[in-house]
C-alpha positions as MATLAB code, in Angstrom:
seq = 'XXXXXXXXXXXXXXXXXXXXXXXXXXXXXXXXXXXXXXXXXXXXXXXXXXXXXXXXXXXXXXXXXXXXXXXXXXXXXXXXXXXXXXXXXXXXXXXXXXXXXXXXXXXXXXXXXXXXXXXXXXXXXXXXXXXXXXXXXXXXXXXXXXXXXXXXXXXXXXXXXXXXXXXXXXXXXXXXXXXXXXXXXXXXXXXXXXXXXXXXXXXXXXXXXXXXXXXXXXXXXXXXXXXXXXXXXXXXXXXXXXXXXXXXXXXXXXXXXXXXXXXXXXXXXXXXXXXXXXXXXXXXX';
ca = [
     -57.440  -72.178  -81.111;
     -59.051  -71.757  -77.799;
     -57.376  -72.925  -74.976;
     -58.724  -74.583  -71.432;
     -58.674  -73.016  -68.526;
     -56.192  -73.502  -66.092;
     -55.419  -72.441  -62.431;
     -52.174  -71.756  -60.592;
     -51.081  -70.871  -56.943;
     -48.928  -68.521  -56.359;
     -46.123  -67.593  -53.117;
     -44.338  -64.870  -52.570;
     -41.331  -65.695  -49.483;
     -40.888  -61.972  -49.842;
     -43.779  -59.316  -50.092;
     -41.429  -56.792  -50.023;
     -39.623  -58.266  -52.951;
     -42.771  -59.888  -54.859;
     -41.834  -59.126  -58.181;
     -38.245  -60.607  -57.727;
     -38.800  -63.587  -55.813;
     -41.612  -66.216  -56.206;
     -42.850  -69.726  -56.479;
     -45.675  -70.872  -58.873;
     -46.984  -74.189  -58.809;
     -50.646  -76.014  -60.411;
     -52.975  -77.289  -57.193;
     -52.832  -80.511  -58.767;
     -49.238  -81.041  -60.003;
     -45.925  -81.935  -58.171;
     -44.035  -79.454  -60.544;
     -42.866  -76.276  -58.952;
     -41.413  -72.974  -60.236;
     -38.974  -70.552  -58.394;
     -38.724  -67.477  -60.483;
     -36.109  -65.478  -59.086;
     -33.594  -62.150  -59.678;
     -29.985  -62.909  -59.907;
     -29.124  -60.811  -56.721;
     -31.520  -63.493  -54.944;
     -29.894  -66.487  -55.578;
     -28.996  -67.037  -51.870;
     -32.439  -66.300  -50.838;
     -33.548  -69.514  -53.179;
     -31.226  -71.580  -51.271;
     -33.108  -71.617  -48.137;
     -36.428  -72.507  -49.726;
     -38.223  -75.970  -49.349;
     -37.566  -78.206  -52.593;
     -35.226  -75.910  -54.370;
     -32.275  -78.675  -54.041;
     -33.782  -81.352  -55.741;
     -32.903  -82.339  -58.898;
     -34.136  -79.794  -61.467;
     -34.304  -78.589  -65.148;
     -33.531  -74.479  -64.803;
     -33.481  -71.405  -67.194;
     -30.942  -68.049  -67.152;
     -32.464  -65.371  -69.123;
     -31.231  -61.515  -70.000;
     -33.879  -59.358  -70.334;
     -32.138  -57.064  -72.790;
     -33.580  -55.802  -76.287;
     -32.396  -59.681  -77.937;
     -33.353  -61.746  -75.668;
     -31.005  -64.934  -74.445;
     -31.466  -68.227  -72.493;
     -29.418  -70.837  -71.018;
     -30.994  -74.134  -70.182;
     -29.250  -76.773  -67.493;
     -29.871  -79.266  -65.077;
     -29.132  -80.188  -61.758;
     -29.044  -82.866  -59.491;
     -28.241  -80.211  -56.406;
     -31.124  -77.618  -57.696;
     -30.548  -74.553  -57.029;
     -27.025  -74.993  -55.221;
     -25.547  -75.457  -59.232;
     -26.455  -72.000  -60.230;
     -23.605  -70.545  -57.745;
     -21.023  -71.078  -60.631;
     -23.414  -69.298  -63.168;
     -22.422  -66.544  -61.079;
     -18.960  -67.345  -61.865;
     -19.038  -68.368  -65.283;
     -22.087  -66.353  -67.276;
     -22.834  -62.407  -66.831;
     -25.207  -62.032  -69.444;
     -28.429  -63.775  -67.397;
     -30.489  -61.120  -65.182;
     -33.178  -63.593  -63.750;
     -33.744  -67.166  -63.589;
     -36.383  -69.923  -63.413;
     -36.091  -73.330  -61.604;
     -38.384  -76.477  -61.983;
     -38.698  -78.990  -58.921;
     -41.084  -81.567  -58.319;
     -42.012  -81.755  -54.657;
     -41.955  -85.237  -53.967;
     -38.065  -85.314  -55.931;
     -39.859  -87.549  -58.648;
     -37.690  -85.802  -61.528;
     -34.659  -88.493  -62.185;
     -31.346  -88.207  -63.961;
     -32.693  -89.418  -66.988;
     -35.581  -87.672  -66.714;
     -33.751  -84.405  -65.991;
     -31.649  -85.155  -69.231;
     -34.314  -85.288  -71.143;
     -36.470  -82.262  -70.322;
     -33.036  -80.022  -70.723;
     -32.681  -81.573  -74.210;
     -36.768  -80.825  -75.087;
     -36.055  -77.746  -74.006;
     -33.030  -76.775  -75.718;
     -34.983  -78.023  -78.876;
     -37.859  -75.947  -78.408;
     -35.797  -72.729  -77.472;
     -34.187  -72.845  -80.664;
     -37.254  -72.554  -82.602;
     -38.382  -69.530  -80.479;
     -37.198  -66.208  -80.477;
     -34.484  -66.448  -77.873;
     -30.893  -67.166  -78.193;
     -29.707  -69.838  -76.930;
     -26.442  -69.515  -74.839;
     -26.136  -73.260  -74.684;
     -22.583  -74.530  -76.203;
     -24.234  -78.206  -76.302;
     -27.487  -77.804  -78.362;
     -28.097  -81.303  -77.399;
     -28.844  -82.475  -80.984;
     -28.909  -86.470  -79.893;
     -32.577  -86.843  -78.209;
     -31.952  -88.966  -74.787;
     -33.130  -92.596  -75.413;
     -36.055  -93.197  -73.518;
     -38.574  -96.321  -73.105;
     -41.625  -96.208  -74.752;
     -43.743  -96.017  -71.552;
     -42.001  -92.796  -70.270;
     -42.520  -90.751  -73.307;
     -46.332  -89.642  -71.904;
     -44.600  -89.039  -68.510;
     -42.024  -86.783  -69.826;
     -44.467  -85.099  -72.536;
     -46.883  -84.355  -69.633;
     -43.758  -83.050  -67.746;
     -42.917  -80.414  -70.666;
     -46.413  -79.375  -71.124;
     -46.400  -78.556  -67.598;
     -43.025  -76.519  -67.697;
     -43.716  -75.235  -70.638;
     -47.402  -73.688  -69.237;
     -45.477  -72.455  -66.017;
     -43.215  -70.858  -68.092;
     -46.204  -69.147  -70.226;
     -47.693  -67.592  -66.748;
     -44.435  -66.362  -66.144;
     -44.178  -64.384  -69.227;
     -41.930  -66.775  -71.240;
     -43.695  -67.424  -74.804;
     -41.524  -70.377  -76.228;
     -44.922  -71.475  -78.150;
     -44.713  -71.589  -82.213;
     -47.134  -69.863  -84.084;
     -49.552  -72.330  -84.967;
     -49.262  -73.910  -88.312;
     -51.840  -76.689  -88.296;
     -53.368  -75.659  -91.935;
     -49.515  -76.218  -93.188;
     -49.606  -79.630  -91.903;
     -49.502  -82.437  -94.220;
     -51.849  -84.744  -92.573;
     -51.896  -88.405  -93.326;
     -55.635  -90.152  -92.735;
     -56.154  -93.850  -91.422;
     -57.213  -96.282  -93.789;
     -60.868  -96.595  -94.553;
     -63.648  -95.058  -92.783;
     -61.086  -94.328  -89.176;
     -61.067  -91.332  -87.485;
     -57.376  -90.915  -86.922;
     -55.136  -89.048  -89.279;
     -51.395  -88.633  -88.344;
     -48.376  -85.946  -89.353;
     -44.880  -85.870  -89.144;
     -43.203  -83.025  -87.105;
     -38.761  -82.973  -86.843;
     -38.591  -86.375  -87.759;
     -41.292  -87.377  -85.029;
     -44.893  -88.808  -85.579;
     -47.988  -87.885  -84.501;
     -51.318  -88.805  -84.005;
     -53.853  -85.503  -84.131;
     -55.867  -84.314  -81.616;
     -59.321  -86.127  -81.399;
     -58.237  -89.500  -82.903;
     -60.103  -92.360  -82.102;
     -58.153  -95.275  -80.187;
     -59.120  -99.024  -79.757;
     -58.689 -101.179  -77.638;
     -56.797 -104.635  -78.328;
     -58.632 -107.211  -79.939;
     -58.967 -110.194  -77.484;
     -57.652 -112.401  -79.997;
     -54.182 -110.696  -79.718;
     -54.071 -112.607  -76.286;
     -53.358 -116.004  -78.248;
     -50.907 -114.333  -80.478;
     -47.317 -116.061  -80.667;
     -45.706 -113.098  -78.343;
     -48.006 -114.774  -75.789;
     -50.136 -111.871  -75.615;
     -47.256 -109.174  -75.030;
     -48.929 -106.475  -78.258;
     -52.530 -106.763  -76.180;
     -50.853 -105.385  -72.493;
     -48.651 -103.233  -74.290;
     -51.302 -101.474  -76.091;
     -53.625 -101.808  -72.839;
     -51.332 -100.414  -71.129;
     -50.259  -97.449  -73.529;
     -53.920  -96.352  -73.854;
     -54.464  -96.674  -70.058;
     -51.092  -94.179  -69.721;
     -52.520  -92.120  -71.798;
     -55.886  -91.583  -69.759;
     -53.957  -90.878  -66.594;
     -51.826  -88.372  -67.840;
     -55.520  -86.560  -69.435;
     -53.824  -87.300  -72.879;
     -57.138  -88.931  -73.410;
     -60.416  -89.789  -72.749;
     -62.736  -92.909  -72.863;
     -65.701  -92.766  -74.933;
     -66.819  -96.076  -74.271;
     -65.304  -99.488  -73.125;
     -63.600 -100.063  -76.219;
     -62.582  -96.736  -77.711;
     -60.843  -93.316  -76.257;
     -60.125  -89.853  -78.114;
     -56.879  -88.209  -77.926;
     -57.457  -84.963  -76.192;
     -54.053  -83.954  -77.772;
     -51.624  -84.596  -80.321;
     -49.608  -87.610  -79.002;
     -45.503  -88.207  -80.070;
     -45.634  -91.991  -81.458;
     -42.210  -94.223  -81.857;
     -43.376  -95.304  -85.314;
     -46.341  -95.181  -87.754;
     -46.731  -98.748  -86.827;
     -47.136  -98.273  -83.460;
     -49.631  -95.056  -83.976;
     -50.985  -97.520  -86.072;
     -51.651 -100.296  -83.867;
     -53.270  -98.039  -81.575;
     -55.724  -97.103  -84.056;
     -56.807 -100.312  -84.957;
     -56.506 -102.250  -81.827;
     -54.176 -105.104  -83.961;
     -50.860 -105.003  -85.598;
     -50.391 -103.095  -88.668;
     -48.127 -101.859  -91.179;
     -48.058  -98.142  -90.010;
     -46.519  -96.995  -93.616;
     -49.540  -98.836  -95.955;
     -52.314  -98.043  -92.798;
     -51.885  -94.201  -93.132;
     -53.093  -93.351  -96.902;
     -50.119  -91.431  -98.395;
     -47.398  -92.156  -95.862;
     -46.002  -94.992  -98.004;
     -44.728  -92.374 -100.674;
     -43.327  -90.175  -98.046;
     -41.525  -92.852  -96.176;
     -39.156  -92.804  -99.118;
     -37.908  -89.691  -97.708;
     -37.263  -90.896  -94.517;
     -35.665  -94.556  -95.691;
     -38.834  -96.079  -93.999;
     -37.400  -95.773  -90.392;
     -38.906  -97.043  -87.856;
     -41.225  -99.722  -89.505;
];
């Protein structure tokens, strides 16, 4: 699959130490990387932003290589008892925002994505806590922290950290909308999603008289309008977007109501899900 193209700035504090010491950052995004030698921990200290709160990574470079993902609400000053504690990490990387957006919860969550996705790479992970129990988050802030791993996850990429799977979209078992829609949906570690280049709509105006006193129409309003800001997806015309990528849903139902601009049963809406939600004791409906 061919990718976009994307651009990044890099810093180097040090020229004399370039290849052990710099910060990488997109022109358009708050996120920051530090990518630094072990030796140069002190060095990172001093720089502007590396105390925030943070989501960081301690790898070896040795013939299997290992990671340890944390967080910190000091930044960089919680790495000084890695130097204590762990020997087997030779470099590190550390994620800031700039404007110290990143949150406890938010923080949380990215070191449990992460731990997640590290396990399915070819690294081992040094965590004791694999994190197994996914942070509960609202449903407006999943976009917000999916644009936030994309982004870490890209940074890590120009950095020469691969944590991507090999892609395994023919495997999928892809589940289409009812009737003539162009939406189909798949289920990924328990999670569902709606594919790249489905079609959204917006909420019929009749939802506004509905007995929730209209709360379904601004919710999905507001979900699709999320989802344009964060370049998950673009308009097509007033009433209709297209996902520009595949998009984590809470439930079929609710992937479903996007779909179809109403409420709908999200197991009977995508053709074939209903047998397959036996599997999964039709959570979520």
């Amino acid at each position: 699959m061919q990718g976009t193209d994307r651009t990044v700035m890099m810093h180097f504090p040090n020229s004399q130490q370039a290849s052990s010491l710099k910060i990488i950052q997109e022109p358009t995004s708050q996120i920051r990387a530090f990518y630094f030698k072990k030796s140069l921990l002190a060095q990172v200290e001093e720089l502007e932003y590396a105390n925030n709160y943070a989501i960081y990574f301690l790898f070896s470079d040795l013939e299997n290589p290992s990671v340890y993902i944390g967080q910190s609400t000091q930044g960089i000053k919680r790495l000084r008892d890695h130097l204590r504690e762990k020997d087997f990490w030779q470099y590190g990387i550390l994620f800031v925002t700039d404007n110290n957006s990143f949150d406890k919860l938010a923080i949380d969550f990215l070191e449990h994505q992460f731990i997640q996705l590290f396990k399915r790479s070819s690294f081992i992970v040094e965590n004791r806590d694999l994190r197994n129990t996914k942070p509960t988050i609202n449903w407006f802030a999943h976009a917000t922290m999916n644009t936030f791993t994309n982004q870490i996850t890209f940074l890590l990429e120009a950095l020469g950290v691969s944590i991507q799977e090999e892609e395994k979209e023919n495997d999928r078992k892809l589940f289409p909308a009812e009737g003539e829609r162009e939406a189909s949906l798949y289920i990924h570690d328990g999670q569902f999603y709606l594919t790249k280049g489905s079609i959204l709509h917006r909420p019929q105006e009749r939802l506004k008289n509905w007995n929730d006193q209209g709360k379904l129409y601004h919710k999905l309003n507001a979900r699709i309008d999320q989802l344009i800001d964060v370049k998950q997806a673009e308009i097509i015309d007033e009433g209709t977007v297209r996902l520009l990528q595949d998009v984590v849903c809470s439930s079929p139902s609710a992937a479903a109501d996007l779909c179809s601009g109403t409420s709908k049963n999200g197991w009977t809406f995508w053709k074939g899900l209903e047998e397959e939600g036996k599997n999964f004791g039709r959570l979520n409906y």
